[in-house]
mmCIF file of C-alpha atoms in Angstrom:
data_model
loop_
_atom_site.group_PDB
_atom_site.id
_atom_site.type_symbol
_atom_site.label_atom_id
_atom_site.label_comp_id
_atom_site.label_asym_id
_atom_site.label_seq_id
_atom_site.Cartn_x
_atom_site.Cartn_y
_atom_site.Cartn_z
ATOM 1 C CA UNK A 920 5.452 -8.599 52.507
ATOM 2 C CA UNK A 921 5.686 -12.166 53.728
ATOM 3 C CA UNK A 922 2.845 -14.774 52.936
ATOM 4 C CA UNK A 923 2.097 -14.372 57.197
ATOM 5 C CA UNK A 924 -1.692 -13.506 56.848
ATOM 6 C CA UNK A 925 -3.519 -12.311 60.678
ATOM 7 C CA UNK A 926 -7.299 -11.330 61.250
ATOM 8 C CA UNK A 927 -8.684 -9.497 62.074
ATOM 9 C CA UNK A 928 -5.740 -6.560 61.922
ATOM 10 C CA UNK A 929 -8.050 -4.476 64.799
ATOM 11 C CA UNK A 930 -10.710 -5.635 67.197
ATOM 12 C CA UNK A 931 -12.352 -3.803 70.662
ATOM 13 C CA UNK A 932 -13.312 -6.313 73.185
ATOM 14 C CA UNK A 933 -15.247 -5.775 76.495
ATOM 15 C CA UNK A 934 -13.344 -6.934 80.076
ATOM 16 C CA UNK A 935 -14.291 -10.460 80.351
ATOM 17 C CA UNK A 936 -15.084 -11.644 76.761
ATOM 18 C CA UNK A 937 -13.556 -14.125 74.427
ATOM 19 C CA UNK A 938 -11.369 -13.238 71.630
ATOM 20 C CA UNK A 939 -10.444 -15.410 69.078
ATOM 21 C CA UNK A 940 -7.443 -14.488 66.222
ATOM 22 C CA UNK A 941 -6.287 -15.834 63.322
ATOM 23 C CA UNK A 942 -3.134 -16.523 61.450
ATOM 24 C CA UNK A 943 -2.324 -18.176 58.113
ATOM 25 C CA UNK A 944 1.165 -19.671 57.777
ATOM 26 C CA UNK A 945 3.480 -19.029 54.929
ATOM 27 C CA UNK A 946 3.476 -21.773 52.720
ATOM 28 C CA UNK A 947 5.993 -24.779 53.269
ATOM 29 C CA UNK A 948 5.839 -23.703 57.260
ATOM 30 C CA UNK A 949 4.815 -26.381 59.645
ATOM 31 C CA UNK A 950 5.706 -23.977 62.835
ATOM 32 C CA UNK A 951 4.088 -21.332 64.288
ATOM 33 C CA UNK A 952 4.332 -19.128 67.094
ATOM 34 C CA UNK A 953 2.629 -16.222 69.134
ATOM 35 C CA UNK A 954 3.684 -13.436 70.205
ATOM 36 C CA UNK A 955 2.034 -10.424 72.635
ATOM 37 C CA UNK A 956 3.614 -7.248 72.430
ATOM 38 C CA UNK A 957 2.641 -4.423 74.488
ATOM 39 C CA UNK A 958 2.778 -0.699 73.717
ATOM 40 C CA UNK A 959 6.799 0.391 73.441
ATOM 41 C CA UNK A 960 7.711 -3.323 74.251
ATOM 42 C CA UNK A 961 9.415 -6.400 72.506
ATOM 43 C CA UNK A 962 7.385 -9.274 71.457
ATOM 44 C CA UNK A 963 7.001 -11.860 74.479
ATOM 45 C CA UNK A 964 6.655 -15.277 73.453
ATOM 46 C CA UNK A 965 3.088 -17.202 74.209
ATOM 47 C CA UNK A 966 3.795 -20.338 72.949
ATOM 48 C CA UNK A 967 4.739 -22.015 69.334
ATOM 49 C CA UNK A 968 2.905 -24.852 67.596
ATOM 50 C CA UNK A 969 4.930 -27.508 65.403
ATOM 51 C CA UNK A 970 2.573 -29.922 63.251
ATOM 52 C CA UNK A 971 -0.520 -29.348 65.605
ATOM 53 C CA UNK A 972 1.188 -30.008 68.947
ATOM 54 C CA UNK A 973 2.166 -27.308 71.487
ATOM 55 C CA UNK A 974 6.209 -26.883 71.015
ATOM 56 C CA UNK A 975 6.673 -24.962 73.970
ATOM 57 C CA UNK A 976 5.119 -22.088 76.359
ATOM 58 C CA UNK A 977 6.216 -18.591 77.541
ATOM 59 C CA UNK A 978 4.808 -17.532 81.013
ATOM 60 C CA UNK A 979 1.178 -16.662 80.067
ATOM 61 C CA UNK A 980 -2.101 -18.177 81.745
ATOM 62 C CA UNK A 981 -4.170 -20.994 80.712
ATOM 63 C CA UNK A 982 -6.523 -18.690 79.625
ATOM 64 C CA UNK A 983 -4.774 -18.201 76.576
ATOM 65 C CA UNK A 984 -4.904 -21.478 74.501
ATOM 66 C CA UNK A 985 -4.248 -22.302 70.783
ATOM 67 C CA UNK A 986 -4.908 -24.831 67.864
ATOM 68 C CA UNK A 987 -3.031 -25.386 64.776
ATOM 69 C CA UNK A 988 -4.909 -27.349 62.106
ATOM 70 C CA UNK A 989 -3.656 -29.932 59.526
ATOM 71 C CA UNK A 990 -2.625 -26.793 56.821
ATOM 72 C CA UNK A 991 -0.259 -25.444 59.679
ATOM 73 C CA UNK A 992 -2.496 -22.615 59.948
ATOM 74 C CA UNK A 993 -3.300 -21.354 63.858
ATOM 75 C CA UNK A 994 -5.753 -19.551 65.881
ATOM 76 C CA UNK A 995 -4.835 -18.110 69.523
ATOM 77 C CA UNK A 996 -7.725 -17.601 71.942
ATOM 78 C CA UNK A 997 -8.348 -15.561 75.154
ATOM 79 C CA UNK A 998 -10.803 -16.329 77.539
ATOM 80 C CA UNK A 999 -11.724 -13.949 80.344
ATOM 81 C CA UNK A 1000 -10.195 -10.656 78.715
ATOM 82 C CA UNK A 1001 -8.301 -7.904 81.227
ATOM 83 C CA UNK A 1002 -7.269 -4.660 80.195
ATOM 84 C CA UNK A 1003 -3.954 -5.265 80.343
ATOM 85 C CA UNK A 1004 -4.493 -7.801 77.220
ATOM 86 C CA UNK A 1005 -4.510 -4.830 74.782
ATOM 87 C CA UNK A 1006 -1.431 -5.638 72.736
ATOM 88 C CA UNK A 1007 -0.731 -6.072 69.134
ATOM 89 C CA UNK A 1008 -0.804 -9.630 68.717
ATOM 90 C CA UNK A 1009 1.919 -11.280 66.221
ATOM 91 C CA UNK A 1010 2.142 -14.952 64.615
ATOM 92 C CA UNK A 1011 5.151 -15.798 63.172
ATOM 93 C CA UNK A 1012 5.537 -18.983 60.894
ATOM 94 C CA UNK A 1013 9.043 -20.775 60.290
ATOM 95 C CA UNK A 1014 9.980 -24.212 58.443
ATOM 96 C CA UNK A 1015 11.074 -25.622 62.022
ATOM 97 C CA UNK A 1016 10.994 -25.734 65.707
ATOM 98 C CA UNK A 1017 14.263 -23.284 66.206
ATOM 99 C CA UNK A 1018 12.288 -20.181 65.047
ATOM 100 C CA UNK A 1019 16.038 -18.410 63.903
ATOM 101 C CA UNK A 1020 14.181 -17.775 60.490
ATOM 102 C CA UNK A 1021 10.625 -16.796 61.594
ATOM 103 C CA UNK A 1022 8.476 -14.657 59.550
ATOM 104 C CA UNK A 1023 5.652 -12.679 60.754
ATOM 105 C CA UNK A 1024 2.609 -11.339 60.350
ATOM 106 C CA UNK A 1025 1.583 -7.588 60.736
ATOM 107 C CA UNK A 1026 -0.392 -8.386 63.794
ATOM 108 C CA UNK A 1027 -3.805 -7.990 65.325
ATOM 109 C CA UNK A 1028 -3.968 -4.811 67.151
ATOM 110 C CA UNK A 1029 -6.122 -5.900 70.467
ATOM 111 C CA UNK A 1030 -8.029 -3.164 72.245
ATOM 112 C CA UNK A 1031 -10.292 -4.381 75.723
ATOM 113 C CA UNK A 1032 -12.202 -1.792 77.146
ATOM 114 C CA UNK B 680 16.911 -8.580 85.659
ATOM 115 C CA UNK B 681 15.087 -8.792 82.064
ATOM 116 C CA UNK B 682 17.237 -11.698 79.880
ATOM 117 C CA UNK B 683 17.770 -9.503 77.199
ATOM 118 C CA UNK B 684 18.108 -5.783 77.654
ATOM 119 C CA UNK B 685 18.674 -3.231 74.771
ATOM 120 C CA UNK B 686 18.298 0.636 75.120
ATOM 121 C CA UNK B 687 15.260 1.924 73.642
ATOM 122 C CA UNK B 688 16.612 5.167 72.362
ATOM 123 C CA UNK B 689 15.725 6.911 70.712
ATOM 124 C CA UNK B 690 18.852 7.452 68.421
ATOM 125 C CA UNK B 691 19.299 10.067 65.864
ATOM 126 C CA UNK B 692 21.812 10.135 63.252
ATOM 127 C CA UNK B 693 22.247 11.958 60.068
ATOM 128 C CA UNK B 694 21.878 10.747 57.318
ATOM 129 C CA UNK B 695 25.523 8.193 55.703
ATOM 130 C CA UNK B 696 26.465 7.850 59.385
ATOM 131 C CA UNK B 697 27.131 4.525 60.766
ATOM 132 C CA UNK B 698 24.788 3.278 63.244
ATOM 133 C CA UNK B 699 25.688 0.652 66.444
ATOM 134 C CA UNK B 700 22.588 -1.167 68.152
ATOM 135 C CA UNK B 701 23.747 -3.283 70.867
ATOM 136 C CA UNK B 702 22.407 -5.525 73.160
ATOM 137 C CA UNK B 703 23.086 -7.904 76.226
ATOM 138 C CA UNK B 704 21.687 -10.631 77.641
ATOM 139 C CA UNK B 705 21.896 -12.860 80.980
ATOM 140 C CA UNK B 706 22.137 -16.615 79.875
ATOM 141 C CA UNK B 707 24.598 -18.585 78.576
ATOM 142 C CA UNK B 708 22.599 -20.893 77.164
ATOM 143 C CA UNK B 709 21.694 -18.917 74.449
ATOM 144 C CA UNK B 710 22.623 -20.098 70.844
ATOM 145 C CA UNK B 711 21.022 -18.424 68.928
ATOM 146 C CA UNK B 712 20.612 -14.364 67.952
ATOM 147 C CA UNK B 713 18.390 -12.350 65.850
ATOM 148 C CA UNK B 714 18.282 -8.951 64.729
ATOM 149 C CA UNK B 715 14.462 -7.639 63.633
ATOM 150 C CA UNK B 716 13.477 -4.644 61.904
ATOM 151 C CA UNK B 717 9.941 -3.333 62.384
ATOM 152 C CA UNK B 718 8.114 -0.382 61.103
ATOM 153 C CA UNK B 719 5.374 1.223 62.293
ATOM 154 C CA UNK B 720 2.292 -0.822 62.495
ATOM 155 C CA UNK B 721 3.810 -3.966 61.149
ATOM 156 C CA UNK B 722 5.494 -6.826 62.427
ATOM 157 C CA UNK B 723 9.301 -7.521 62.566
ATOM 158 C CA UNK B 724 11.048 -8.384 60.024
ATOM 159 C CA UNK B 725 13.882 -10.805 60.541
ATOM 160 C CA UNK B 726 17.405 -8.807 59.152
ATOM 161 C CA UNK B 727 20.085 -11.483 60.359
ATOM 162 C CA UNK B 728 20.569 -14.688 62.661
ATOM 163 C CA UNK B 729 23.534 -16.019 63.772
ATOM 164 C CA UNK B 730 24.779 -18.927 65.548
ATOM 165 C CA UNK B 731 27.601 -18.856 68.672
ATOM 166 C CA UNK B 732 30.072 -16.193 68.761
ATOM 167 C CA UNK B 733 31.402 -14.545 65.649
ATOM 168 C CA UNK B 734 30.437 -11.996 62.867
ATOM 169 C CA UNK B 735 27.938 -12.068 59.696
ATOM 170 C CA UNK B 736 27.518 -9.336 56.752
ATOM 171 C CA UNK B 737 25.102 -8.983 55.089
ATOM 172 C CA UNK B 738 24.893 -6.008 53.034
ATOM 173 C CA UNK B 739 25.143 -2.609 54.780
ATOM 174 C CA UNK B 740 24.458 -4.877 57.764
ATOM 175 C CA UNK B 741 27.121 -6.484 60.177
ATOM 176 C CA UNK B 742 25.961 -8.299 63.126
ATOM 177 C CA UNK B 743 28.211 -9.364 66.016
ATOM 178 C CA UNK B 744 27.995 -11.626 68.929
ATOM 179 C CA UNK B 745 30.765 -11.700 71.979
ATOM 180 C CA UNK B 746 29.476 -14.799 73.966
ATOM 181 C CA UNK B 747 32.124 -13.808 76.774
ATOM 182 C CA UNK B 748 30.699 -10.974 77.201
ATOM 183 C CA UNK B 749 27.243 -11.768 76.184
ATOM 184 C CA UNK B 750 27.530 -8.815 74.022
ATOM 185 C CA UNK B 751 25.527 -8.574 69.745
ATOM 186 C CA UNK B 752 25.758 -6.010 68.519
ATOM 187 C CA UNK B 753 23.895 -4.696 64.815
ATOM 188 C CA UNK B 754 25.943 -2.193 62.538
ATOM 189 C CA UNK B 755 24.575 -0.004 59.816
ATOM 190 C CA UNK B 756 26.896 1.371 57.354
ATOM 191 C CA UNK B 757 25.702 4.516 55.175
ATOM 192 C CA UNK B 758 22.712 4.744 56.869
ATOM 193 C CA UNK B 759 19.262 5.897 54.592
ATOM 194 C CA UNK B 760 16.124 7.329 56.266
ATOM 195 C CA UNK B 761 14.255 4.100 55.299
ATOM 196 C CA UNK B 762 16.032 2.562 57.716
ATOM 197 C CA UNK B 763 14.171 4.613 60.090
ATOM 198 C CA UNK B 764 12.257 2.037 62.124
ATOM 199 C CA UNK B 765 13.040 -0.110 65.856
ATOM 200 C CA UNK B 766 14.896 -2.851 65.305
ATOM 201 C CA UNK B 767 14.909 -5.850 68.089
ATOM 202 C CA UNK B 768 17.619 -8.023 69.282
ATOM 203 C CA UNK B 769 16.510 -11.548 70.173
ATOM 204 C CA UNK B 770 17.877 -14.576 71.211
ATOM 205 C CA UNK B 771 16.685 -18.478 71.427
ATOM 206 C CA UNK B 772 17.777 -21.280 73.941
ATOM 207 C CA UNK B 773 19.199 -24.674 72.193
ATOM 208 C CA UNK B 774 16.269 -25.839 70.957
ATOM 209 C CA UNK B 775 15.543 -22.441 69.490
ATOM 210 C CA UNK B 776 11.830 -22.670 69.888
ATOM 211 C CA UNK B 777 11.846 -19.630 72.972
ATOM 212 C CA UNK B 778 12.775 -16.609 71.129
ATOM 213 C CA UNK B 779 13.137 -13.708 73.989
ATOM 214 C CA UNK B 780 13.237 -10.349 72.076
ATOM 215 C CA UNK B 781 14.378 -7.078 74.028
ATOM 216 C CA UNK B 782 12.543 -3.797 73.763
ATOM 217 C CA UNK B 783 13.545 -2.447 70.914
ATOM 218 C CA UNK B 784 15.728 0.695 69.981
ATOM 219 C CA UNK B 785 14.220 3.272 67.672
ATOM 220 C CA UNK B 786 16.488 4.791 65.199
ATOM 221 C CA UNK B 787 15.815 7.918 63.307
ATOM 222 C CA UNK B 788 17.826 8.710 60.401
ATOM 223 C CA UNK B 789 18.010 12.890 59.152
ATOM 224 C CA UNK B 790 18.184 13.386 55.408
#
């Protein structure tokens, strides 16, 4: 197991609603990323955080947004839910930007009904 | 075109075989390459990363990456049902920070 911590590891959301999710770094990480992975699918990168600044974006929306806060741990939110944003949701925390040596967590399985 | 495309499978082997998961992907400017292993209803695990063209062992594990043909390739010697699982091929540009992954290939070893 890595020291990658997610929550909640399931959640049902309505179209439309908020969803917040949570992920706790491994320790000694300053970097962490966010990944959406649909059904039979790779991971697609959202975009990574390096000591609380956005590092970089993958071609989601503004509607999904994160934070990372001073202990490198991270929270991705989604406003405005569609259906198609049922994924299993993955954070993966590294000790720098490149991400070649990124450890993950077991994800938070997204349902929106 | 997807930038990185890998067969999904599934592939079935028995049991001591040697496996070959390839991949290939569409940009040059790709440095970087990752193998992942993931198992049902968890996240990847990273296996092996290697940088530019060239080989790395690891284990029962040899990955391979042909920049001329923007061709990596993951091998599996004496193969074991727990290595039963997909297992991802992903790259990163220079600054390493945009990992693209492709779909995954699920392998199923027989005892």
């Amino acid at each position: 197991e890595t020291g990658v911590t997610q929550s909640p590891t399931h959640l049902i959301k309505t179209r439309g609603q908020q969803v917040t999710l949570r992920c706790s770094s491994q320790s000694g990480h300053n970097t962490v990323s966010w990944y959406q992975q649909a059904l039979g699918q790779g991971p697609q990168f959202i975009f990574q955080y390096y000591r609380e600044e956005e590092n970089g974006r993958g071609n989601f929306p503004p509607r999904f947004s994160g934070l990372q806060f001073p202990n490198y741990s991270s929270e991705l939110n989604v406003n405005a839910l569609e259906l198609d944003d049922s994924a299993l949701y993955l954070c993966a925390s590294s000790f720098d930007r490149r991400n070649t040596e990124a450890f993950f967590g077991q994800g938070t399985r997204l349902t929106v009904v | 075109q997807k930038e990185v495309e890998q067969d999904p499978g599934p592939l079935s082997v028995p049991e001591g075989a040697i496996v070959s998961l390839n991949c290939t992907y569409s940009n040059s400017a790709f440095q970087y390459f990752m193998w992942y292993r993931q198992y049902s209803r968890k996240g990847p695990e990273l296996l092996m990363y290697t940088y530019s063209s060239g080989n790395k062992e690891d284990g029962r594990f040899t990955a391979q990456v042909d920049k001329s043909s923007k061709y990596i390739s993951l091998f599996i010697r004496d193969s074991q049902p727990s290595d039963s699982a997909t297992y991802l091929c992903a790259t990163a540009n220079t600054g390493g920070f945009k990992t693209i992954f492709g779909a995954g290939t699920r392998l199923f070893v027989k005892a």
